Amino acid sequence: MHRVLLSSWICCALLVVVVDARQRSNWQNTEGNDPSREPSGRSNGGPRASRRKSDKPNIVFILTDDQDSELGSMNFMPKTQRLLRSGGAHFHNAFVTTPMCCPSRSSMLTGMYVHNHNTYTNNDNCSSVQWQRTHETRNFGTYLSNAGYRTGYFGKYLNEYTGTYIPPGWTEWVGLIRNTRFYNYSLNFNGKKIKHGDNYYKDYLTDLIANDSVTFLKQSKQYFPNRPVAMVLSMPAPHGPEDAAPQYQHMFPNITTHRTPSYNFAPNPDKQWILQYTGKMEPIHMEFTDMLHRKRLQTLQSVDDAVEKVFNELKELGELDNTYFIYSADHGYHLGQYGLVKGKAMPYDFDIRVPFLMRGPKIPPGVRMPNIVLNIDIAPTILDIAGVPTPDHMDGRSILKLFDGADDPSNLMGNDMKPKKAWRDSFLVERGKLTSKKMQVRDRLEAKHNKLSNTKEQRLEKECEKGEYQAPCSAKQAWQCTRDDTGKLRITKCRGQQQKQQKQNDVLPKRKTGCKCPPVDPLMARGEKRLQRNFLRTHVNQPVSAQKLKPKFIKSRRRRNVPLFDDGGTLNDSLPSIDEEYLLASSEEVDDLVSVGLPLGRPQEHVVREIEEAETPPYVNRGAVSCKVLPNGTISCRKPQVWSFDYWRAKKSHLDSMIAESKARLEKLKVLRKQLRQGKPELNTQVEDEGIVTAIDDDVQALFAEAAAAAGLSDKRLEKQRLKRKNRRNKKLQRKVRLDVSRDCNSPRMKCFAHDNQHWQTPPLWNSGPFCFCPNSNNNTYWCLRTINASHDFLYCEFITGFISYYDMLKDPYQLRNAVYDLTYTNLRQMQDQLEKLKSCRGNRECTVRTRPADGTAISSEGSGELQGESGEMDEGSGGSGEDHSLSPWIQEEGGASGDGEEEDDLKEDFLFLTRAFRLDDP
């Protein structure tokens, strides 16, 4: 008996092992063929077996949304600081090339500048069909998947992602549909759309990303132990609507680290147009920045927890030492800087500088890296970690080589790593593109510049080159350019030629054309009227035999007058339309006209008396005659009717009184409707208002109760439905109030936002009332050169409006003063040339600009193109002569070392225009 039981138990165990192995084999085969069909990462449990670590390292990329570096947000994330910064490397010169969500995220995915992947704004080409076909297929996830990685993406993807597809390259896909939200959002979970509500324990997005990523990591190592994992955790924090987890809503009540020296530094007449327009903030704006900063820090606490959770899970799995962490943000943020209440998209350090932490096997703990790191370097770095060569189309470079020799104490200065000489020291910051409308703005500014910079003689020379001013005058030419006795150009009229041509035109017969002739006054002249009166006196009293002649004279139809309103005060339907033909005349001309319908033979005085007895409306004939051809071939002409002033004023007064009366009645109805809404009765109540009685009797209530009982609804269920309807009405009212506030919050050429008491739905709440602010403009398009090396730290920008700016961060770290006047012409030209090359660069060889170690000359990665002066000093001439080509010698001396006097004048003119550019800034 025991032998039978033992053999049965062994058979069952062997069967389970075989089924388990076969199931794992099927999953592995399925994953190799189609990653989208593998079992969901949210399932729990599964077979456990002895695991062998993969040869390639794991990769965890944690990305936050709108997290600043300059306002001190990282100082309030102690877990991240301890695990990643103290345990890894901190890049304190990390930047993004475009400080906007979708363009920056697209650059992170593809490793390309914005001008190469063409996602310029959060709407333009963001997750478009063109993006999906060309660039999305080359994101770093596709390369990792082809290299054998199990890839997972969790959280926000791109702003315009609709959730209708799964981007290529991702084994596990949990993508947020549209823009950031913490509650009430939808996810695409491996191809299936899932809608989430407002329950913190089930729906809070930051926690959900952490839980799903840990589950994916755990099951990947459980079922596929020999395959590496790459995960992207794209957090919503600290982006709006800044909904913090309940346990953190009480924190940071008096934190004001965002109030940097540039806080409320306004107005700024030496900066671009939006900052010239923006003045100092009002007290309500400053209060808002304080609360917004507090709520942003509260949302980051959940990110801090997520970092610790993933870190601990890797530690439990024994994969921590074989895992690289990368922590960064898509761009920075400003809160009150330069008077701007909130926002991004500016070229200054508070918007383009981001946190950047990295931890991994080859990275020494607690080291500070001075080299410039960009968002376009993330994709090449991840591929380098995975052992995949960087594709040629990527503009960024892997930063792993910066850690070469990190274990050598000679490469460290305390905790600071010595900068690598072969690394970039300049990069491009760009926002927007040249549209046709913006090209018109630029052309207008250039025309304005040419008008201001050229002399009158130069402008005349340019105008006289046009064909319309060439001498001698040709037919129909109005002006010609001639020189006076002193040799100066003059623009004179073509008088003789024009008069001669006019005489020839008078002699020649006029040709018939299709032009409309000027209207002829239909009123008869006095002589014609007199002849008609004589004709009537002579021929009206003719014998009957002559009655065959029935003359019809103009202005002879009997007039009629129809009242505008009937007795009830309504518009009369029998009024003549504008298209009807009426021949009207003033009462002073009655004696000159006859009625068509009167028979001949009657005395003339009877005709005149009947015409005088006819009621004459106070109309006056004015305007041009309009004619039309009738179906029978005759031509009918009429004049537009215009009332006399007295008649018009009377009718207008009557209409105004009717409109006022209607408005008064409408206002009374609105007040009554408002009262009815506010005092909506419950069951078994009566409301009496002006004789109107509304009641719900017991029979109706009993009928409702029977229907509810038949449907299986209890009183508790009915109460719940009633509260739901009430909440729906309140939300609708709140949306209406918010819409009213937003409707008035707009300004031409500006991008504005409205804030009110209903904006934040989680504590701490805003109770200081609504306000409107315009933090950006539609002409804030720019291209900037940002340089950091041993001798320089500056930002040079060119805006679409023609404005230029230059900030020396060694002297002015908060970029308070535009120091463009301090530049020499040589320096300005060097920066312009370097910027032009970066604006059109492609690939990391063209897009990497660095300083040659030998002489300091700025070169591209190809080794060509001198862009800076001798020994890297921007104050030296590029030719190495050591001469100072500043503006002062041009003003004090004639000519100069750079060429003859005429060329020197051209250089001065260009320099004066460039340094004057901010005065021409125009929205």
Coordinates of C-alpha atoms in Angstrom, one line a residue, residues 7-456:
S7 CA 4.8 5.8 -6.7
S8 CA 1.6 7.8 -7.3
W9 CA 3.2 10.8 -5.5
I10 CA 6.4 10.6 -7.6
C11 CA 4.4 10.4 -10.8
C12 CA 2.4 13.5 -9.9
A13 CA 5.6 15.4 -9.0
L14 CA 7.2 14.5 -12.3
L15 CA 4.0 15.5 -14.2
V16 CA 4.1 18.9 -12.5
V17 CA 7.7 19.5 -13.4
V18 CA 7.2 18.5 -17.0
V19 CA 4.1 20.8 -17.4
D20 CA 6.1 23.6 -15.7
A21 CA 9.1 23.2 -18.0
R22 CA 6.8 23.0 -21.0
Q23 CA 5.0 26.2 -20.0
R24 CA 8.2 28.1 -19.5
S25 CA 9.4 26.8 -22.9
N26 CA 6.2 28.0 -24.6
W27 CA 6.6 31.5 -23.0
Q28 CA 10.2 31.8 -24.2
N29 CA 9.2 30.8 -27.7
T30 CA 6.3 33.2 -27.7
E31 CA 8.5 36.0 -26.5
G32 CA 11.1 35.3 -29.2
N33 CA 8.3 35.5 -31.9
D34 CA 6.0 38.2 -30.6
P35 CA 6.8 40.2 -27.4
S36 CA 3.3 41.6 -27.2
R37 CA 1.8 38.1 -26.6
E38 CA 3.7 37.3 -23.4
P39 CA 1.8 37.0 -20.2
S40 CA 0.9 40.2 -18.3
G41 CA 3.4 41.4 -15.8
R42 CA 0.6 42.1 -13.3
S43 CA 0.0 38.4 -12.6
N44 CA 1.6 37.1 -9.4
G45 CA 3.3 33.8 -8.6
G46 CA 4.9 31.4 -10.9
P47 CA 7.6 28.7 -10.9
R48 CA 10.8 29.4 -9.2
A49 CA 14.1 27.9 -10.3
S50 CA 17.8 28.4 -9.8
R51 CA 18.7 31.7 -11.6
R52 CA 21.9 32.6 -13.4
K53 CA 22.7 36.3 -13.8
S54 CA 22.8 37.7 -17.3
D55 CA 26.1 38.7 -18.9
K56 CA 24.7 42.1 -19.8
P57 CA 23.8 44.6 -17.1
N58 CA 20.3 45.7 -16.3
I59 CA 19.2 49.3 -17.0
V60 CA 16.7 51.4 -15.0
F61 CA 16.0 54.9 -16.4
I62 CA 13.9 57.1 -14.0
L63 CA 12.5 60.2 -15.7
T64 CA 10.6 63.0 -13.9
D65 CA 8.4 65.6 -15.5
D66 CA 9.2 69.3 -15.1
Q67 CA 11.7 68.8 -12.3
D68 CA 14.0 71.7 -11.7
S69 CA 17.6 71.7 -10.6
E70 CA 18.2 75.4 -9.9
L71 CA 15.3 75.7 -7.4
G72 CA 16.6 73.0 -5.1
S73 CA 14.0 70.2 -5.6
M74 CA 16.7 67.5 -5.3
N75 CA 17.5 68.6 -1.8
F76 CA 14.1 67.3 -0.6
M77 CA 14.6 63.8 -1.9
P78 CA 16.8 62.2 0.7
K79 CA 16.4 58.5 -0.4
T80 CA 17.4 59.3 -4.0
Q81 CA 20.3 61.4 -2.8
R82 CA 21.5 58.6 -0.6
L83 CA 21.1 55.8 -3.0
L84 CA 22.0 57.3 -6.3
R85 CA 24.0 60.5 -5.7
S86 CA 26.0 59.3 -2.8
G87 CA 26.2 55.8 -4.2
G88 CA 27.0 57.0 -7.8
A89 CA 27.9 60.1 -9.9
H90 CA 26.3 63.5 -10.0
F91 CA 26.6 65.5 -13.2
H92 CA 26.1 69.1 -12.2
N93 CA 26.3 70.4 -15.8
A94 CA 23.4 68.4 -17.2
F95 CA 21.2 70.2 -19.7
V96 CA 18.4 69.6 -22.2
T97 CA 18.5 70.9 -25.7
T98 CA 14.9 72.0 -25.8
P99 CA 13.1 72.9 -22.5
M100 CA 9.7 71.5 -23.5
C101 CA 8.1 68.1 -22.7
C102 CA 7.5 66.4 -26.0
P103 CA 10.6 67.7 -27.9
S104 CA 12.9 66.8 -25.0
R105 CA 11.4 63.3 -24.6
S106 CA 11.6 62.7 -28.3
S107 CA 15.3 63.6 -28.1
M108 CA 15.8 61.2 -25.2
L109 CA 14.2 58.4 -27.1
T110 CA 16.1 59.0 -30.4
G111 CA 19.3 60.7 -29.3
M112 CA 18.7 63.5 -31.8
Y113 CA 18.4 67.2 -31.7
V114 CA 15.0 68.7 -32.3
H115 CA 15.9 70.0 -35.8
N116 CA 16.6 66.4 -36.8
H117 CA 13.5 64.6 -35.4
N118 CA 11.2 67.6 -36.2
T119 CA 9.2 67.5 -33.0
Y120 CA 9.3 71.2 -32.3
T121 CA 6.5 71.7 -29.7
N122 CA 4.1 69.7 -27.5
N123 CA 1.7 69.6 -30.5
D124 CA 3.7 69.9 -33.7
N125 CA 4.7 66.3 -34.8
C126 CA 4.3 65.0 -31.2
S127 CA 3.5 61.3 -31.6
S128 CA 2.2 62.0 -35.2
V129 CA 2.0 59.6 -38.0
Q130 CA 5.3 60.9 -39.5
W131 CA 7.0 60.5 -36.1
Q132 CA 5.7 56.9 -35.8
R133 CA 6.9 56.0 -39.3
T134 CA 10.4 57.6 -39.2
H135 CA 11.8 58.2 -35.7
E136 CA 9.8 56.0 -33.3
T137 CA 11.1 52.9 -35.0
R138 CA 14.6 53.9 -34.1
N139 CA 14.1 54.6 -30.4
F140 CA 16.6 53.0 -28.0
G141 CA 14.0 50.4 -27.0
T142 CA 14.1 48.7 -30.4
Y143 CA 17.9 48.4 -30.3
L144 CA 17.7 46.9 -26.8
S145 CA 15.0 44.4 -27.7
N146 CA 17.1 43.3 -30.7
A147 CA 20.1 42.8 -28.3
G148 CA 18.1 40.4 -26.2
Y149 CA 16.8 42.7 -23.5
R150 CA 13.4 42.4 -21.9
T151 CA 12.2 46.0 -22.1
G152 CA 9.4 47.8 -20.2
Y153 CA 8.0 51.3 -20.4
F154 CA 5.8 52.6 -17.5
G155 CA 4.2 56.0 -17.3
K156 CA 4.0 59.1 -19.4
Y157 CA 5.2 58.7 -23.0
L158 CA 4.5 61.7 -25.3
N159 CA 2.0 64.5 -24.8
E160 CA -0.1 63.6 -27.8
Y161 CA 0.1 59.8 -27.4
T162 CA -3.5 58.5 -28.0
G163 CA -3.1 54.9 -26.8
T164 CA -4.2 53.3 -30.1
Y165 CA -0.9 51.4 -30.5
I166 CA 2.1 50.1 -28.7
P167 CA 5.4 51.7 -29.8
P168 CA 8.0 49.2 -31.2
G169 CA 10.7 47.8 -29.0
W170 CA 8.8 47.4 -25.7
T171 CA 8.1 44.0 -24.2
E172 CA 5.9 45.4 -21.4
W173 CA 4.0 48.6 -22.2
V174 CA 2.1 50.6 -19.6
G175 CA 1.7 54.0 -21.3
L176 CA -0.2 57.0 -20.1
I177 CA -2.7 58.3 -22.7
R178 CA -2.2 62.0 -23.3
N179 CA -0.6 64.4 -20.7
T180 CA 0.2 64.0 -17.1
R181 CA -2.4 63.3 -14.5
F182 CA -2.3 61.6 -11.1
Y183 CA -5.9 60.5 -10.9
N184 CA -8.7 60.0 -13.5
Y185 CA -6.5 58.9 -16.4
S186 CA -6.3 56.1 -18.9
L187 CA -3.5 53.7 -19.6
N188 CA -2.6 51.5 -22.6
F189 CA -1.7 48.3 -20.8
N190 CA -0.2 45.9 -23.4
G191 CA -2.7 47.1 -26.0
K192 CA -5.7 47.3 -23.7
K193 CA -7.1 50.6 -22.6
I194 CA -7.7 50.8 -18.8
K195 CA -9.4 53.7 -17.2
H196 CA -8.5 54.7 -13.6
G197 CA -10.4 56.7 -11.1
D198 CA -9.6 58.8 -8.0
N199 CA -8.8 56.0 -5.4
Y200 CA -5.3 56.6 -4.0
Y201 CA -4.7 52.9 -3.2
K202 CA -5.5 51.7 -6.7
D203 CA -5.1 54.7 -9.0
Y204 CA -2.3 57.0 -7.8
L205 CA -0.1 57.0 -10.9
T206 CA 3.3 57.4 -9.3
D207 CA 2.7 54.4 -7.0
L208 CA 1.2 52.4 -9.9
I209 CA 4.3 52.9 -12.0
A210 CA 6.5 51.7 -9.1
N211 CA 4.4 48.6 -8.4
D212 CA 4.1 47.6 -12.1
S213 CA 7.8 48.0 -12.8
V214 CA 8.8 46.0 -9.7
T215 CA 6.3 43.2 -10.8
F216 CA 7.8 43.2 -14.3
L217 CA 11.3 43.1 -12.9
K218 CA 10.5 40.3 -10.5
Q219 CA 8.8 38.1 -13.0
S220 CA 11.4 38.8 -15.7
K221 CA 14.2 37.5 -13.3
Q222 CA 11.9 34.6 -12.2
Y223 CA 11.0 33.2 -15.6
F224 CA 13.9 34.6 -17.8
P225 CA 16.9 34.7 -15.4
N226 CA 19.5 34.8 -18.1
R227 CA 18.1 37.8 -19.9
P228 CA 18.8 41.4 -18.9
V229 CA 16.1 43.9 -18.1
A230 CA 15.8 47.5 -19.3
M231 CA 13.0 49.7 -17.7
V232 CA 11.9 53.3 -18.2
L233 CA 9.9 54.7 -15.2
S234 CA 8.4 57.9 -16.5
M235 CA 7.0 59.6 -13.5
P236 CA 4.2 62.3 -13.6
A237 CA 5.7 64.3 -10.7
P238 CA 6.1 67.2 -10.2
H239 CA 4.1 68.2 -13.3
G240 CA 0.6 69.7 -12.8
P241 CA -2.0 69.2 -11.4
E242 CA 0.5 68.6 -8.5
D243 CA -1.7 66.1 -6.6
A244 CA 0.4 64.7 -3.8
A245 CA -0.2 61.5 -2.0
P246 CA -2.3 61.9 1.2
Q247 CA 0.5 61.1 3.6
Y248 CA 2.7 64.0 2.2
Q249 CA 0.1 66.7 1.9
H250 CA 1.2 68.4 5.1
M251 CA 4.9 68.8 4.3
F252 CA 7.0 71.8 3.5
P253 CA 4.7 74.6 4.7
N254 CA 7.4 77.3 4.7
I255 CA 9.9 76.3 2.0
T256 CA 11.0 79.2 -0.3
T257 CA 14.1 77.8 -2.0
H258 CA 12.6 78.9 -5.3
R259 CA 13.2 82.5 -4.5
T260 CA 16.5 82.9 -6.2
P261 CA 18.2 86.3 -6.9
S262 CA 16.3 86.4 -10.3
Y263 CA 13.0 85.9 -8.5
N264 CA 10.6 88.8 -9.4
F265 CA 13.5 90.5 -11.1
A266 CA 11.4 92.6 -13.5
P267 CA 10.8 94.3 -15.8
N268 CA 13.8 93.4 -18.1
P269 CA 14.2 95.9 -20.9
D270 CA 17.4 94.3 -22.0
K271 CA 15.9 90.8 -22.6
Q272 CA 13.5 89.4 -25.2
W273 CA 10.0 90.8 -25.8
I274 CA 8.1 88.6 -23.3
L275 CA 10.4 89.7 -20.5
Q276 CA 10.2 93.3 -21.5
Y277 CA 6.5 93.0 -21.4
T278 CA 6.4 91.2 -18.0
G279 CA 6.4 93.4 -14.9
K280 CA 6.7 92.6 -11.2
M281 CA 4.4 90.0 -9.8
E282 CA 1.4 90.9 -7.7
P283 CA 1.1 89.6 -4.1
I284 CA -1.4 86.9 -5.2
H285 CA 1.2 85.7 -7.8
M286 CA 3.9 85.5 -5.2
E287 CA 1.6 83.6 -2.9
F288 CA 0.8 81.2 -5.8
T289 CA 4.5 80.5 -6.5
D290 CA 5.1 79.6 -2.8
M291 CA 2.2 77.1 -2.8
L292 CA 3.0 75.7 -6.1
H293 CA 6.6 75.0 -5.0
R294 CA 5.3 73.3 -1.9
K295 CA 2.9 71.1 -3.8
R296 CA 5.6 70.1 -6.3
L297 CA 8.0 69.0 -3.6
Q298 CA 5.2 67.0 -2.0
T299 CA 4.6 65.1 -5.3
L300 CA 8.3 64.2 -5.5
Q301 CA 8.1 62.3 -2.2
S302 CA 6.3 59.5 -4.0
V303 CA 9.1 59.5 -6.6
D304 CA 11.6 59.2 -3.8
D305 CA 9.7 56.2 -2.5
A306 CA 9.6 54.6 -5.9
V307 CA 13.4 54.9 -6.3
E308 CA 13.9 53.1 -3.0
K309 CA 11.4 50.4 -3.9
V310 CA 13.1 49.5 -7.2
F311 CA 16.5 49.7 -5.5
N312 CA 15.5 47.3 -2.7
E313 CA 13.9 44.9 -5.2
L314 CA 17.1 44.7 -7.2
K315 CA 19.0 44.1 -4.0
E316 CA 16.7 41.3 -3.0
L317 CA 17.1 39.7 -6.4
G318 CA 20.8 40.0 -6.2
E319 CA 20.9 42.2 -9.3
L320 CA 22.0 45.5 -7.8
D321 CA 25.7 45.2 -8.6
N322 CA 24.8 44.4 -12.2
T323 CA 22.4 47.3 -12.7
Y324 CA 22.8 50.9 -14.0
F325 CA 20.6 53.6 -12.7
I326 CA 20.0 56.8 -14.6
Y327 CA 17.9 59.6 -13.0
S328 CA 17.0 62.8 -14.9
A329 CA 14.1 65.1 -16.0
D330 CA 12.8 66.2 -19.3
H331 CA 13.5 69.9 -18.5
G332 CA 13.7 72.4 -15.7
Y333 CA 11.2 74.9 -14.4
H334 CA 10.8 78.5 -13.2
L335 CA 8.7 79.9 -10.4
G336 CA 8.7 83.7 -10.3
Q337 CA 12.1 84.1 -12.1
Y338 CA 12.1 87.4 -14.1
G339 CA 8.5 88.0 -12.9
L340 CA 7.2 84.9 -14.7
V341 CA 4.8 83.2 -12.4
K342 CA 5.4 79.6 -13.6
G343 CA 6.4 77.7 -16.7
K344 CA 9.3 76.5 -18.9
A345 CA 10.4 77.0 -22.5
M346 CA 13.0 79.7 -21.7
P347 CA 16.6 79.4 -22.7
Y348 CA 18.0 80.2 -19.3
D349 CA 19.6 77.8 -16.8
F350 CA 16.6 77.4 -14.6
D351 CA 14.7 75.8 -17.6
I352 CA 17.5 73.9 -19.4
R353 CA 19.5 72.6 -16.5
V354 CA 18.2 69.3 -15.0
P355 CA 19.2 66.9 -12.3
F356 CA 21.3 63.9 -13.6
L357 CA 22.4 61.0 -11.4
M358 CA 24.0 57.8 -12.4
R359 CA 24.9 54.6 -10.5
G360 CA 26.4 51.4 -11.9
P361 CA 29.2 48.8 -11.8
K362 CA 31.9 51.1 -13.2
I363 CA 30.9 54.3 -11.4
P364 CA 32.7 55.3 -8.2
P365 CA 30.4 56.4 -5.4
G366 CA 30.0 60.1 -4.5
V367 CA 31.9 61.5 -7.5
R368 CA 31.0 64.8 -9.2
M369 CA 31.3 65.1 -12.9
P370 CA 32.0 68.5 -14.5
N371 CA 31.5 67.5 -18.1
I372 CA 28.4 68.6 -20.1
V373 CA 25.8 66.0 -20.4
L374 CA 22.7 66.4 -22.6
N375 CA 19.4 64.6 -23.0
I376 CA 20.5 63.5 -26.5
D377 CA 23.3 61.5 -24.7
I378 CA 20.8 59.2 -22.8
A379 CA 20.0 56.9 -25.8
P380 CA 23.7 56.4 -26.8
T381 CA 24.6 55.8 -23.2
I382 CA 21.9 53.2 -22.7
L383 CA 23.0 51.4 -25.9
D384 CA 26.6 51.6 -24.8
I385 CA 25.7 49.9 -21.5
A386 CA 24.0 47.1 -23.5
G387 CA 27.0 46.7 -25.8
V388 CA 25.2 48.1 -28.8
P389 CA 27.2 50.5 -31.1
T390 CA 25.8 54.1 -31.4
P391 CA 23.9 54.5 -34.7
D392 CA 25.2 57.1 -37.0
H393 CA 21.9 59.2 -37.0
M394 CA 22.2 59.9 -33.2
D395 CA 23.6 63.3 -32.3
G396 CA 24.5 62.4 -28.7
R397 CA 27.4 60.5 -27.3
S398 CA 27.8 57.8 -24.6
I399 CA 28.9 59.2 -21.3
L400 CA 30.4 55.9 -20.1
K401 CA 33.8 56.8 -21.4
L402 CA 33.8 59.7 -19.0
F403 CA 34.3 57.2 -16.2
D404 CA 37.5 55.7 -17.7
G405 CA 40.2 55.9 -15.1
A406 CA 37.7 56.8 -12.4
D407 CA 39.4 54.4 -10.0
D408 CA 42.7 56.2 -10.4
P409 CA 43.2 58.8 -7.6
S410 CA 45.2 61.0 -9.9
N411 CA 42.0 61.7 -12.0
L412 CA 40.2 62.9 -8.9
M413 CA 40.3 66.3 -7.2
G414 CA 38.6 65.5 -4.0
N415 CA 35.2 64.3 -5.1
D416 CA 35.4 66.0 -8.4
M417 CA 36.4 64.1 -11.5
K418 CA 38.9 65.9 -13.8
P419 CA 37.2 66.9 -17.0
K420 CA 37.9 64.9 -20.1
K421 CA 39.7 67.0 -22.7
A422 CA 38.1 65.3 -25.7
W423 CA 34.6 66.0 -24.6
R424 CA 32.2 68.8 -25.8
D425 CA 32.2 72.2 -24.2
S426 CA 29.4 73.7 -26.3
F427 CA 25.9 72.7 -27.4
L428 CA 22.8 73.9 -29.1
V429 CA 19.6 75.1 -27.3
E430 CA 16.7 75.4 -29.7
R431 CA 13.0 76.0 -29.5
G432 CA 10.5 76.3 -32.4
K433 CA 11.1 76.5 -36.1
L434 CA 10.9 79.1 -38.9
T435 CA 7.3 79.1 -40.1
S436 CA 6.0 81.3 -42.9
K437 CA 4.5 83.7 -40.3
K438 CA 7.7 83.9 -38.4
M439 CA 9.6 84.5 -41.6
Q440 CA 7.4 87.5 -42.2
V441 CA 8.3 88.8 -38.8
R442 CA 12.0 88.4 -39.6
D443 CA 11.6 90.1 -43.0
R444 CA 9.8 93.0 -41.4
L445 CA 12.6 93.4 -38.8
E446 CA 15.3 93.2 -41.5
A447 CA 13.5 95.9 -43.5
K448 CA 13.3 98.0 -40.4
H449 CA 17.0 97.5 -39.8
N450 CA 17.9 98.4 -43.4
K451 CA 15.8 101.5 -43.1
L452 CA 17.6 102.6 -39.9
S453 CA 21.1 101.6 -40.8
N454 CA 21.3 102.9 -44.4
T455 CA 21.6 106.6 -45.3
K456 CA 19.2 108.4 -47.6

